[in-house]
């Protein structure tokens, strides 16, 4: 059998591990019950000592699994209950978020368009091939060269727009969610454009443009909804969703509209062969306009929610 | 009595029954439940305190104020009026099920 000294050392070690395991519980639960749980575990461990080594192993296994699943259950319960305030939107910058957001996103989107051109110049056309599979819609070079930099600009822009009063990790999470909506939306748009082209190649190109605008509105609605949930307790889409959707739609319509209008005035074909040097500048222009409008839109949302609390339902740790 | 709390889970029911008898601490509840069920139900500390927390939140039980002289495992729980009414409603529900089962069993025996 076990020497008594070794046995007591092992028992102490097991108790210590159990106490460490209790740290997995939410802080409130831990503060209230961990002392009792640890004491109960120690008492019961003494009792089951009489059942022999196998009994101890069964007991420890059951208790450890119970504590592990219990902690998961408590954490899930914590998420389900009344949302807890994690921060408050305050004025932390001297620059108006609408102006700052517009400047930042214009520069960011402009730079993103720049990287797109750089890749285009060095690697040829950036259009995804219509026959590419679903994954290519997301991982095509155009997507990597344009959408990811734009999403990065969006993350940086929203971190600025939504202020530094919210803890950085939560803010980053929210920005990443918004950027993910943007990236996924764009990936789907690329993909559906390809499918559209594949099946309806003879269709009027203006329908393609409309299709893009509709996608932009959908991306905006999705981004707005994420913001809406983050900014209020409501899960129901409301004004922010509508505003973000319409501002992104307007941004794209105005951005591409100015691009098309300029082409029309200058006698450049609107849907000319790709890549065309004129298009580089015009695309950059539309990206800047788009960034500006999106920045103003997001800044406006932030401004209208001044003083509102951010809740942890979306911004979970 | 608000019926939305019913039916209780077996664990919740057994814990509530144990607390209803007398003010009792966690260690006592586990031993009591084991005794009542002939060792079939052996609660882990995680399960027990998870259930106790929910019962406290629902106002079914009351936790004794922490007495600094008492060791932590001697903190006692006692049933509240609301808890007793929930328990009575659950007992009534179980009795009606038992009655139905007994009627069916006697019909089956006669048939």
mmCIF file of C-alpha atoms in Angstrom, chain B:
data_model
loop_
_atom_site.group_PDB
_atom_site.id
_atom_site.type_symbol
_atom_site.label_atom_id
_atom_site.label_comp_id
_atom_site.label_asym_id
_atom_site.label_seq_id
_atom_site.Cartn_x
_atom_site.Cartn_y
_atom_site.Cartn_z
ATOM 1 C CA UNK B 1 -47.065 29.054 -7.634
ATOM 2 C CA UNK B 2 -45.434 29.729 -10.967
ATOM 3 C CA UNK B 3 -45.547 26.516 -12.986
ATOM 4 C CA UNK B 4 -42.773 27.600 -15.311
ATOM 5 C CA UNK B 5 -40.255 26.331 -12.728
ATOM 6 C CA UNK B 6 -41.636 22.821 -13.038
ATOM 7 C CA UNK B 7 -40.692 20.088 -13.531
ATOM 8 C CA UNK B 8 -37.539 20.243 -11.431
ATOM 9 C CA UNK B 9 -34.536 18.169 -12.439
ATOM 10 C CA UNK B 10 -33.838 15.182 -10.254
ATOM 11 C CA UNK B 11 -30.723 16.847 -8.824
ATOM 12 C CA UNK B 12 -32.546 20.078 -8.015
ATOM 13 C CA UNK B 13 -35.431 18.173 -6.453
ATOM 14 C CA UNK B 14 -33.158 16.050 -4.255
ATOM 15 C CA UNK B 15 -31.123 19.049 -3.121
ATOM 16 C CA UNK B 16 -34.270 21.037 -2.341
ATOM 17 C CA UNK B 17 -35.725 18.108 -0.398
ATOM 18 C CA UNK B 18 -32.518 17.850 1.601
ATOM 19 C CA UNK B 19 -32.510 21.564 2.410
ATOM 20 C CA UNK B 20 -36.236 21.517 3.231
ATOM 21 C CA UNK B 21 -35.666 19.106 6.127
ATOM 22 C CA UNK B 22 -33.352 21.429 8.027
ATOM 23 C CA UNK B 23 -30.686 24.104 7.439
ATOM 24 C CA UNK B 24 -27.773 22.182 6.009
ATOM 25 C CA UNK B 25 -24.262 22.700 4.563
ATOM 26 C CA UNK B 26 -22.892 21.388 1.254
ATOM 27 C CA UNK B 27 -21.224 18.345 2.733
ATOM 28 C CA UNK B 28 -24.463 17.398 4.511
ATOM 29 C CA UNK B 29 -26.492 17.789 1.308
ATOM 30 C CA UNK B 30 -24.210 15.395 -0.600
ATOM 31 C CA UNK B 31 -24.400 12.776 2.166
ATOM 32 C CA UNK B 32 -28.162 13.258 2.496
ATOM 33 C CA UNK B 33 -28.777 12.815 -1.231
ATOM 34 C CA UNK B 34 -26.560 9.717 -1.254
ATOM 35 C CA UNK B 35 -28.477 8.261 1.682
ATOM 36 C CA UNK B 36 -31.909 9.018 0.193
ATOM 37 C CA UNK B 37 -30.995 7.433 -3.148
ATOM 38 C CA UNK B 38 -29.057 4.491 -1.689
ATOM 39 C CA UNK B 39 -25.838 5.806 -3.183
ATOM 40 C CA UNK B 40 -27.293 6.005 -6.711
ATOM 41 C CA UNK B 41 -26.838 9.780 -6.865
ATOM 42 C CA UNK B 42 -23.491 11.109 -5.720
ATOM 43 C CA UNK B 43 -23.282 14.821 -6.438
ATOM 44 C CA UNK B 44 -20.006 16.463 -7.374
ATOM 45 C CA UNK B 45 -19.171 19.811 -5.772
ATOM 46 C CA UNK B 46 -19.473 21.484 -9.194
ATOM 47 C CA UNK B 47 -22.995 20.160 -9.743
ATOM 48 C CA UNK B 48 -24.077 20.955 -6.193
ATOM 49 C CA UNK B 49 -22.866 24.550 -6.106
ATOM 50 C CA UNK B 50 -24.129 25.233 -9.634
ATOM 51 C CA UNK B 51 -27.595 24.121 -8.486
ATOM 52 C CA UNK B 52 -27.335 26.035 -5.194
ATOM 53 C CA UNK B 53 -26.411 29.192 -7.060
ATOM 54 C CA UNK B 54 -29.463 28.939 -9.317
ATOM 55 C CA UNK B 55 -31.718 28.248 -6.339
ATOM 56 C CA UNK B 56 -30.295 31.261 -4.521
ATOM 57 C CA UNK B 57 -30.918 33.420 -7.580
ATOM 58 C CA UNK B 58 -34.502 32.137 -7.819
ATOM 59 C CA UNK B 59 -35.019 32.919 -4.154
ATOM 60 C CA UNK B 60 -35.837 29.306 -3.276
ATOM 61 C CA UNK B 61 -33.133 29.010 -0.632
ATOM 62 C CA UNK B 62 -31.262 31.344 1.680
ATOM 63 C CA UNK B 63 -27.562 31.204 2.410
ATOM 64 C CA UNK B 64 -26.566 31.811 5.987
ATOM 65 C CA UNK B 65 -24.467 34.899 6.519
ATOM 66 C CA UNK B 66 -20.817 33.964 6.630
ATOM 67 C CA UNK B 67 -19.795 33.435 10.236
ATOM 68 C CA UNK B 68 -16.069 34.004 10.382
ATOM 69 C CA UNK B 69 -15.725 31.527 13.219
ATOM 70 C CA UNK B 70 -17.304 28.794 11.137
ATOM 71 C CA UNK B 71 -15.212 26.902 8.622
ATOM 72 C CA UNK B 72 -16.242 27.571 5.009
ATOM 73 C CA UNK B 73 -17.855 24.174 4.595
ATOM 74 C CA UNK B 74 -20.198 24.919 7.500
ATOM 75 C CA UNK B 75 -22.078 27.655 5.645
ATOM 76 C CA UNK B 76 -25.653 26.511 5.758
ATOM 77 C CA UNK B 77 -28.524 26.759 3.344
ATOM 78 C CA UNK B 78 -32.170 26.839 4.328
ATOM 79 C CA UNK B 79 -35.349 26.807 2.282
ATOM 80 C CA UNK B 80 -37.400 29.966 1.767
ATOM 81 C CA UNK B 81 -41.174 30.236 1.592
ATOM 82 C CA UNK B 82 -40.958 30.475 -2.196
ATOM 83 C CA UNK B 83 -38.715 27.400 -2.317
ATOM 84 C CA UNK B 84 -41.122 25.434 -0.179
ATOM 85 C CA UNK B 85 -44.031 26.326 -2.444
ATOM 86 C CA UNK B 86 -41.988 25.213 -5.502
ATOM 87 C CA UNK B 87 -41.151 21.963 -3.725
ATOM 88 C CA UNK B 88 -44.786 21.369 -2.751
ATOM 89 C CA UNK B 89 -45.911 21.981 -6.321
ATOM 90 C CA UNK B 90 -43.303 19.530 -7.600
ATOM 91 C CA UNK B 91 -44.338 16.915 -5.036
ATOM 92 C CA UNK B 92 -47.983 17.358 -6.080
ATOM 93 C CA UNK B 93 -46.970 16.948 -9.731
ATOM 94 C CA UNK B 94 -44.997 13.793 -8.972
ATOM 95 C CA UNK B 95 -47.886 12.416 -6.908
ATOM 96 C CA UNK B 96 -50.312 12.926 -9.782
ATOM 97 C CA UNK B 97 -47.906 11.125 -12.133
ATOM 98 C CA UNK B 98 -47.574 8.333 -9.588
ATOM 99 C CA UNK B 99 -51.363 8.097 -9.337
ATOM 100 C CA UNK B 100 -51.685 7.827 -13.124
ATOM 101 C CA UNK B 101 -48.925 5.197 -13.202
ATOM 102 C CA UNK B 102 -50.598 3.162 -10.467
ATOM 103 C CA UNK B 103 -53.962 3.313 -12.264
ATOM 104 C CA UNK B 104 -52.350 2.192 -15.506
ATOM 105 C CA UNK B 105 -50.478 -0.589 -13.726
ATOM 106 C CA UNK B 106 -53.667 -1.904 -12.112
ATOM 107 C CA UNK B 107 -55.508 -1.774 -15.468
ATOM 108 C CA UNK B 108 -52.621 -3.654 -17.062
ATOM 109 C CA UNK B 109 -52.674 -6.282 -14.300
ATOM 110 C CA UNK B 110 -56.439 -6.774 -14.587
ATOM 111 C CA UNK B 111 -56.266 -6.880 -18.393
#
